mmCIF file of C-alpha atoms in Angstrom:
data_model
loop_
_atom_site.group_PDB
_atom_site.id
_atom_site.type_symbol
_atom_site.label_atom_id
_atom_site.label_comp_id
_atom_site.label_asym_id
_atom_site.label_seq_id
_atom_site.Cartn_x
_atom_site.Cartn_y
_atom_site.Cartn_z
ATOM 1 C CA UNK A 20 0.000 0.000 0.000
ATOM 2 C CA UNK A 21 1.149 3.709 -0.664
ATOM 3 C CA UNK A 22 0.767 6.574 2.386
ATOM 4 C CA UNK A 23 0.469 9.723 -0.067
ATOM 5 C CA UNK A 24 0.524 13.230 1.612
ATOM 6 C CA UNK A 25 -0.609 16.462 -0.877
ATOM 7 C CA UNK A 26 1.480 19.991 0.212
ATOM 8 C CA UNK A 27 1.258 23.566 -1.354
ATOM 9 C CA UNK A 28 3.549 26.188 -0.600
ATOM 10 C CA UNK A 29 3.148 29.921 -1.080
ATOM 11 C CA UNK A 30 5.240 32.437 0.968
ATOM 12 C CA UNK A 31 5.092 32.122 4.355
ATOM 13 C CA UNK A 32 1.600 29.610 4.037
ATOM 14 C CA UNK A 33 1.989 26.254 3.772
ATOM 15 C CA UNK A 34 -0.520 23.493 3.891
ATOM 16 C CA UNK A 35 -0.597 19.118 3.084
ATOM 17 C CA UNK A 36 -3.439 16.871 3.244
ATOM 18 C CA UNK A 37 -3.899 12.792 3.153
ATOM 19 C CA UNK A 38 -6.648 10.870 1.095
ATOM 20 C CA UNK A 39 -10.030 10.740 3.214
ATOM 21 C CA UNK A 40 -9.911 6.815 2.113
ATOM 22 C CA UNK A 41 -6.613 6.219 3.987
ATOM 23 C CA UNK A 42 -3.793 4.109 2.317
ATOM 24 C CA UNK A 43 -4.176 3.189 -1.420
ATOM 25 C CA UNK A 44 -3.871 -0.401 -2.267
ATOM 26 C CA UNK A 45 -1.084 -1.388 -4.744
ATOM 27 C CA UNK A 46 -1.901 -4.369 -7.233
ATOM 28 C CA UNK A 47 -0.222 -6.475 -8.919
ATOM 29 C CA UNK A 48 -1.311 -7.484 -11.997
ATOM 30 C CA UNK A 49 -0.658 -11.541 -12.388
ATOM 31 C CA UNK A 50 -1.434 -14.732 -15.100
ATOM 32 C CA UNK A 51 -2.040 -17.372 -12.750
ATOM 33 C CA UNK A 52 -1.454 -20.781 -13.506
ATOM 34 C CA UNK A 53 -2.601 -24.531 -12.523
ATOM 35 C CA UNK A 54 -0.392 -27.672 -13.381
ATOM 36 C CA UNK A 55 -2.085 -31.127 -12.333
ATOM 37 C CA UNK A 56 -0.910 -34.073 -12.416
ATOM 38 C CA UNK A 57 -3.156 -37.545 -11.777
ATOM 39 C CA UNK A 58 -2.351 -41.349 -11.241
ATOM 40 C CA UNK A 59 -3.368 -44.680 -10.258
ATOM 41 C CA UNK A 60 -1.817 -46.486 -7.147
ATOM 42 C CA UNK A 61 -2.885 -50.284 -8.120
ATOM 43 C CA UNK A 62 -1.576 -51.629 -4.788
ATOM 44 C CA UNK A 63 0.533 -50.722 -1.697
ATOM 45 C CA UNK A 64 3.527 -48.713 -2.624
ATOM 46 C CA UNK A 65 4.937 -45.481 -3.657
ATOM 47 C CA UNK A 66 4.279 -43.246 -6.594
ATOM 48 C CA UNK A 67 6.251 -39.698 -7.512
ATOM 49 C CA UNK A 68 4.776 -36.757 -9.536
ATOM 50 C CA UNK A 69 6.915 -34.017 -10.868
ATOM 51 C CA UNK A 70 5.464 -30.801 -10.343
ATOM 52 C CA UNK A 71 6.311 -28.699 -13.161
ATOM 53 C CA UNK A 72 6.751 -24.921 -11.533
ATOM 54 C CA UNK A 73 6.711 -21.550 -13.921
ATOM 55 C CA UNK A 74 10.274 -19.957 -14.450
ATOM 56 C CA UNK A 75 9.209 -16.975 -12.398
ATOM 57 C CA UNK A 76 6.772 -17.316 -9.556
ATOM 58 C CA UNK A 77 6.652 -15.652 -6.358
ATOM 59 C CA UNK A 78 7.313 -18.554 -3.824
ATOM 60 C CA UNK A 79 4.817 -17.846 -1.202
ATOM 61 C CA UNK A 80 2.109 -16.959 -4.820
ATOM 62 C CA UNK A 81 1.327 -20.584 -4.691
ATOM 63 C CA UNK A 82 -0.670 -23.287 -3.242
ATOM 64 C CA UNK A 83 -0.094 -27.148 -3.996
ATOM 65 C CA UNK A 84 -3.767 -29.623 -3.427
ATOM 66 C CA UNK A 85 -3.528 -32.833 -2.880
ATOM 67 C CA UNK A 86 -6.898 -35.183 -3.231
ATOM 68 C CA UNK A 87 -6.692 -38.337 -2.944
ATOM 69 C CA UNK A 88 -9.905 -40.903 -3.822
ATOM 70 C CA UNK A 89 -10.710 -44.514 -3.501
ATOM 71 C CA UNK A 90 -11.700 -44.848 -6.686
ATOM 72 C CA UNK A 91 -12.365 -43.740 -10.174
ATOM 73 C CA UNK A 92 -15.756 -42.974 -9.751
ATOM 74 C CA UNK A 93 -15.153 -40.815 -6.467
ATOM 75 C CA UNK A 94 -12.675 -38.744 -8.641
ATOM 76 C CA UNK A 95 -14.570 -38.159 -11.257
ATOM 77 C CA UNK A 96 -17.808 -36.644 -9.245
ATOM 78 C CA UNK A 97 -15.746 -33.487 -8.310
ATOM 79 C CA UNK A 98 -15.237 -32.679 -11.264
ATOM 80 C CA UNK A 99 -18.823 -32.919 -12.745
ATOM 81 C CA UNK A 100 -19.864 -30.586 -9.914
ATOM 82 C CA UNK A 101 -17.894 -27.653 -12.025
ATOM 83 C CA UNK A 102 -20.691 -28.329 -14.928
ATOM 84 C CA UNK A 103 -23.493 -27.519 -12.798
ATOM 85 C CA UNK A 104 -22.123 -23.308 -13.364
ATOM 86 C CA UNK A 105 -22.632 -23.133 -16.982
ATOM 87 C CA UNK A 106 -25.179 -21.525 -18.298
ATOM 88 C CA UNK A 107 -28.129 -23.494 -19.109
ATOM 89 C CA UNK A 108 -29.579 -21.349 -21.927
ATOM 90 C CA UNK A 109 -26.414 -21.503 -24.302
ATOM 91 C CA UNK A 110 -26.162 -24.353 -27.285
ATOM 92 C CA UNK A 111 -22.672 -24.780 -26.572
ATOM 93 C CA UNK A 112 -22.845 -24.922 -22.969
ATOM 94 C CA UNK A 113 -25.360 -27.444 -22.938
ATOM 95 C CA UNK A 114 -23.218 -29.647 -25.560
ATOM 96 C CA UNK A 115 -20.232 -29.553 -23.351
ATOM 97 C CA UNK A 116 -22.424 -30.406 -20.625
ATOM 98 C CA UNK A 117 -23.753 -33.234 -22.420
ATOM 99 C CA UNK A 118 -20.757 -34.703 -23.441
ATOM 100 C CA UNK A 119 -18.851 -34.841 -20.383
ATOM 101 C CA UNK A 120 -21.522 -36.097 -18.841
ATOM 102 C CA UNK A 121 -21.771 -39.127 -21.418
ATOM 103 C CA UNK A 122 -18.452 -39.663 -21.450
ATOM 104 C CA UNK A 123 -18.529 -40.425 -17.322
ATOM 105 C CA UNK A 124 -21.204 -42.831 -18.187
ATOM 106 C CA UNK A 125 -19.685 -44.747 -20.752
ATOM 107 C CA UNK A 126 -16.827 -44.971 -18.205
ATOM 108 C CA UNK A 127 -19.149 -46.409 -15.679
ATOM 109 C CA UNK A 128 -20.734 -48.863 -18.062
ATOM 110 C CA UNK A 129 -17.608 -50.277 -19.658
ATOM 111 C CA UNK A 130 -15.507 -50.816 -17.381
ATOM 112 C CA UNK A 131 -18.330 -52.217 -14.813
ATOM 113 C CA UNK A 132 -17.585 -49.174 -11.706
ATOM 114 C CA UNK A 133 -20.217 -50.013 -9.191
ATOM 115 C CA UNK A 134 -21.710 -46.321 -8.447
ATOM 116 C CA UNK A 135 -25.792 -46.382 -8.561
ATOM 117 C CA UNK A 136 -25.966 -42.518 -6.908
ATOM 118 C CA UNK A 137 -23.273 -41.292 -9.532
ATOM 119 C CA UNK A 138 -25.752 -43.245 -12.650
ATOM 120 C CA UNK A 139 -28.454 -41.801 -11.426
ATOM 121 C CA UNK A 140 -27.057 -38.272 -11.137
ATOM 122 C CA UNK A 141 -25.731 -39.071 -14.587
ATOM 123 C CA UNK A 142 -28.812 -40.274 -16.159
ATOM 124 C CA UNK A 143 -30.307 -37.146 -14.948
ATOM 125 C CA UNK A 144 -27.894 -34.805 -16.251
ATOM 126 C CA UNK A 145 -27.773 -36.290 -19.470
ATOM 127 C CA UNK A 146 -32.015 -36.286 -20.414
ATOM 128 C CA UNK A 147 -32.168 -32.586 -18.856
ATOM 129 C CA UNK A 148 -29.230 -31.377 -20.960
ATOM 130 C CA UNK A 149 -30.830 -33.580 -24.023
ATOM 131 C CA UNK A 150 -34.107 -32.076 -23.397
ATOM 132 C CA UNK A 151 -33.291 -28.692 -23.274
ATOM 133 C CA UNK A 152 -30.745 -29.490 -26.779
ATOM 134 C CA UNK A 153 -33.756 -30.562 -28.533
ATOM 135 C CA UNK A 154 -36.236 -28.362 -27.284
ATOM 136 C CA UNK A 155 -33.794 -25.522 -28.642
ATOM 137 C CA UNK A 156 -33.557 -27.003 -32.231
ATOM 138 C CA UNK A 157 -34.521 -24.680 -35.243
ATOM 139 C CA UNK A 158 -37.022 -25.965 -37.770
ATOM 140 C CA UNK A 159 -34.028 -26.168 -40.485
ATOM 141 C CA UNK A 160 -32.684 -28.724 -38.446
ATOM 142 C CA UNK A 161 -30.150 -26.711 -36.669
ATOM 143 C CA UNK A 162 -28.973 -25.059 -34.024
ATOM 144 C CA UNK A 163 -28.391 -21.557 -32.860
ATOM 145 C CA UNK A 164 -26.252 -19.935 -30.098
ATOM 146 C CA UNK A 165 -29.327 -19.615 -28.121
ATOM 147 C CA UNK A 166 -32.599 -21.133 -28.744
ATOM 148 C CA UNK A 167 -34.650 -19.211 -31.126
ATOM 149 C CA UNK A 168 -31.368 -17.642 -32.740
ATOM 150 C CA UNK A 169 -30.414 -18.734 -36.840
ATOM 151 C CA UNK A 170 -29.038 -21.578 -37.098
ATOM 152 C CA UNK A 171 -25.309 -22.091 -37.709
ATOM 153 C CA UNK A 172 -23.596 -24.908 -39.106
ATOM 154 C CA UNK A 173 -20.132 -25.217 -36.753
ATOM 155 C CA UNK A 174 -22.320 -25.316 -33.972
ATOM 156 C CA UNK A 175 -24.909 -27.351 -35.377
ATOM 157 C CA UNK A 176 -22.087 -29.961 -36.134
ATOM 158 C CA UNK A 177 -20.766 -29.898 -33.349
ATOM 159 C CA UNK A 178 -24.398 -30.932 -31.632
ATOM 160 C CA UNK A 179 -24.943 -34.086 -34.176
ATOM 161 C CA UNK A 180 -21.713 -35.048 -32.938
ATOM 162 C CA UNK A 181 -22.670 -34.687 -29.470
ATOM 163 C CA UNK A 182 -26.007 -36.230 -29.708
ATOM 164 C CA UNK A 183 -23.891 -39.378 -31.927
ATOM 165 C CA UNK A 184 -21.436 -39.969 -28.932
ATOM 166 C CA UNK A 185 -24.842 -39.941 -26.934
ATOM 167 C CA UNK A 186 -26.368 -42.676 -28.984
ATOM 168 C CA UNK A 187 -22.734 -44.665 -29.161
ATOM 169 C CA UNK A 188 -22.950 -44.960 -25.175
ATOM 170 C CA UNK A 189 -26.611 -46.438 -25.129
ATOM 171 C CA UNK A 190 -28.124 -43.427 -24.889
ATOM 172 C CA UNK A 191 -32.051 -43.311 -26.299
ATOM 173 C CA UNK A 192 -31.871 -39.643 -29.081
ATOM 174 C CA UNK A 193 -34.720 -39.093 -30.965
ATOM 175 C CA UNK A 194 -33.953 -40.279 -34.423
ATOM 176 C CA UNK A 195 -36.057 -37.923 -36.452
ATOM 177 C CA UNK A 196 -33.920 -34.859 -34.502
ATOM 178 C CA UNK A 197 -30.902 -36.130 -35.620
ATOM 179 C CA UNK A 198 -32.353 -36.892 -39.078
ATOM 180 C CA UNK A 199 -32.775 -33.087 -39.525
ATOM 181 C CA UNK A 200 -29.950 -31.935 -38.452
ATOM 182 C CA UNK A 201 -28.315 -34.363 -41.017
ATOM 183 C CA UNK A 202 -30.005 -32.551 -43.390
ATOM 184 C CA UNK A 203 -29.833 -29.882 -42.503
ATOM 185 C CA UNK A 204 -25.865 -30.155 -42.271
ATOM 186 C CA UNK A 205 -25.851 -31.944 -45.994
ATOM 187 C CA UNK A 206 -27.434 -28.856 -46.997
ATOM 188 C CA UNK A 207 -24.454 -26.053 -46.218
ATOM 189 C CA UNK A 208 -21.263 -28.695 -47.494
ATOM 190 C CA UNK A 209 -19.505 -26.662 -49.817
ATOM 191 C CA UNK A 210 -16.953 -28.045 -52.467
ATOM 192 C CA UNK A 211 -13.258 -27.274 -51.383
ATOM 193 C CA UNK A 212 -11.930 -25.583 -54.369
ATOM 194 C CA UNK A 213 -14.279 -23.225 -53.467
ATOM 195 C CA UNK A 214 -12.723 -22.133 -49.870
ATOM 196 C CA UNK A 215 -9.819 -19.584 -49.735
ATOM 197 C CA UNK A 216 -9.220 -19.715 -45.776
ATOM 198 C CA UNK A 217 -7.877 -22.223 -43.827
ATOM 199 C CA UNK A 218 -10.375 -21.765 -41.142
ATOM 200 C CA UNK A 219 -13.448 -22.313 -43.969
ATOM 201 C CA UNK A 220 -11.578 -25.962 -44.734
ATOM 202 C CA UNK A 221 -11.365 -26.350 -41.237
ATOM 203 C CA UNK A 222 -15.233 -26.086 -40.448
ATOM 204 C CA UNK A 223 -15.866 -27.806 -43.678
ATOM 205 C CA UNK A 224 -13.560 -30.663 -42.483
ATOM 206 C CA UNK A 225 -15.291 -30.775 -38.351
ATOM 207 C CA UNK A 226 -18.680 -31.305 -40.345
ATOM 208 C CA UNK A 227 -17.958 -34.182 -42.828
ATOM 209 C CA UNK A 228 -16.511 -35.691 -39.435
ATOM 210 C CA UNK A 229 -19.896 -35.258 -37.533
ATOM 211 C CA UNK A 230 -21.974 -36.705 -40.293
ATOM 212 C CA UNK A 231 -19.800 -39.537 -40.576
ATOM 213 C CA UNK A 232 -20.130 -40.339 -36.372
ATOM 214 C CA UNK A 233 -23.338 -40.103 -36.364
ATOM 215 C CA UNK A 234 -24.099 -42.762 -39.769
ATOM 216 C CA UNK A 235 -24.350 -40.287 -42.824
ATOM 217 C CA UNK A 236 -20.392 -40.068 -44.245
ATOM 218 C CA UNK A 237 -20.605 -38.091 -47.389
ATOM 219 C CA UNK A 238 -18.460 -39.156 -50.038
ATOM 220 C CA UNK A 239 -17.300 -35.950 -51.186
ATOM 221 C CA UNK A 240 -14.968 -35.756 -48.334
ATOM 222 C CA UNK A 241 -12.364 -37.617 -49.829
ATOM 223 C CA UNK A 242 -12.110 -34.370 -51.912
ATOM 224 C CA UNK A 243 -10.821 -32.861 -48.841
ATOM 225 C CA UNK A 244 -7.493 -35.127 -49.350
ATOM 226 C CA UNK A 245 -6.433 -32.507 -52.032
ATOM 227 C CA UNK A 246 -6.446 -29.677 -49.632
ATOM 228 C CA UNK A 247 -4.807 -31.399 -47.172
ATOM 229 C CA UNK A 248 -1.717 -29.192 -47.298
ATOM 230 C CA UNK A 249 -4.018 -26.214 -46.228
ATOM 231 C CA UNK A 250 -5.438 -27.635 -43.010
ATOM 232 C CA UNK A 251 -4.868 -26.470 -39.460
ATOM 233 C CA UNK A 252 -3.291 -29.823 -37.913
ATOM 234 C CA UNK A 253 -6.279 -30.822 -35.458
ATOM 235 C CA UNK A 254 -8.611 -30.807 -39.017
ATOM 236 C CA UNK A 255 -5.968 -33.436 -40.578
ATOM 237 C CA UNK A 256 -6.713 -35.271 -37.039
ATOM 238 C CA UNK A 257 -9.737 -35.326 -37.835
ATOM 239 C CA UNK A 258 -9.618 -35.964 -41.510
ATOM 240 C CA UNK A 259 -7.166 -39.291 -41.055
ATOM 241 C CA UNK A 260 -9.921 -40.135 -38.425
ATOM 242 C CA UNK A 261 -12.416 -39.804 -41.292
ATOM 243 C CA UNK A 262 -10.859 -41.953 -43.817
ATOM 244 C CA UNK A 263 -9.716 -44.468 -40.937
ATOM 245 C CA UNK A 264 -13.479 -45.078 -40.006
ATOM 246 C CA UNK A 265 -14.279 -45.105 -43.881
ATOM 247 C CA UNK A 266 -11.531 -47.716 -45.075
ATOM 248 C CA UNK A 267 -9.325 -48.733 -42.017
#
């Protein structure tokens, strides 16, 4: 904090004053950041993590948690508690939502975790984020930002491929919903040659991807092979991923 003190001077009269508020705080304006590192003890024994730390920190700047669980499905209800903040109005929000929250449950159901309050939770979470997904859906067949808003087609990609992971982990999705938004995706492909920006083959790339998970490749993706030199490298992921599923 910083004591100021305000004088004037003139001739023989003189005169300072201090801030009515008191001290003024001094802030420092700081990035702060979180490294985590997770493991499995098996049995009895010992385990090390290295703790990466930043070049320049201020020593006593820092905290370090430790948490440790007795199992998988203890560790992962922590962090589905952060999903409960977002927004429940947003597309986006409600997809991330969504797929976390499937994700958890195909964890549960594959690799047989015995956890019938975390399932239930689950199951919950995943038909109220589903409802309020499909309740939001445009009569194109596609999705908005916000319910009611004009559709766009990243976004609306990005839910078929959300509501095809759904399906994939036993999930019930209304068929017809998924149908449209198919469609409705089909509908704004448009032929590479005809994209100057790497971010418009990009897109174009994320949405032959989502048609293909959820049972509607398109065959004019292997056109996409030709512009492979112009893609950002998580749209070639994505692209090998596209021709893998296609011919392995």
């Amino acid at each position: 904090k910083v004591d100021l003190i305000f004088s004037a001077k003139a001739g023989d009269l003189q005169d300072s004053a201090q801030p009515e508020s008191g001290s003024l705080p001094v802030l420092k304006y700081s990035a702060p950041q979180t490294y985590a590192s997770a493991g499995i003890l098996p049995q009895e024994g010992d385990r090390l993590e290295v703790i990466s730390l930043p070049s320049k920190y201020i020593p006593d700047g820092g905290a370090l948690s430790l948490e440790l669980s007795p199992s998988l499905a203890a560790a992962i209800i922590s962090g589905l508690e952060v999903l409960k903040s977002y927004p429940a109005e947003l597309t986006e929000a409600n997809l991330s939502r969504l797929l976390a929250n499937v994700q958890t449950y195909r964890v549960l159901t594959e690799t047989g975790l015995e956890s019938p309050t975390l399932r239930a939770n689950l199951e919950a979470a995943i038909q109220g984020s589903l409802k309020q997904i499909l309740l939001s859906q445009n009569a194109d067949g596609g999705w908005g930002w916000l319910a009611g808003q004009e559709s766009e087609d990243y976004l609306s990609a990005y839910v078929v491929l959300g509501l095809s992971q759904a399906q994939q982990a036993g999930i019930l999705v209304n068929a017809g919903a998924i149908q449209k938004a198919q469609e409705y995706l089909v509908a704004t492909l448009e032929a590479p040659e005809t994209l100057n920006q790497t971010w418009q083959l990009d897109r174009l790339v994320f949405k032959h991807f989502a048609l293909a998970q959820s049972g509607r490749p398109q065959p004019e993706g292997a056109l996409l092979y030709d512009a492979r030199d112009r893609l950002s490298p998580w749209s070639k992921a994505l692209l090998a991923l596209l021709f893998y599923q296609a011919n392995p």
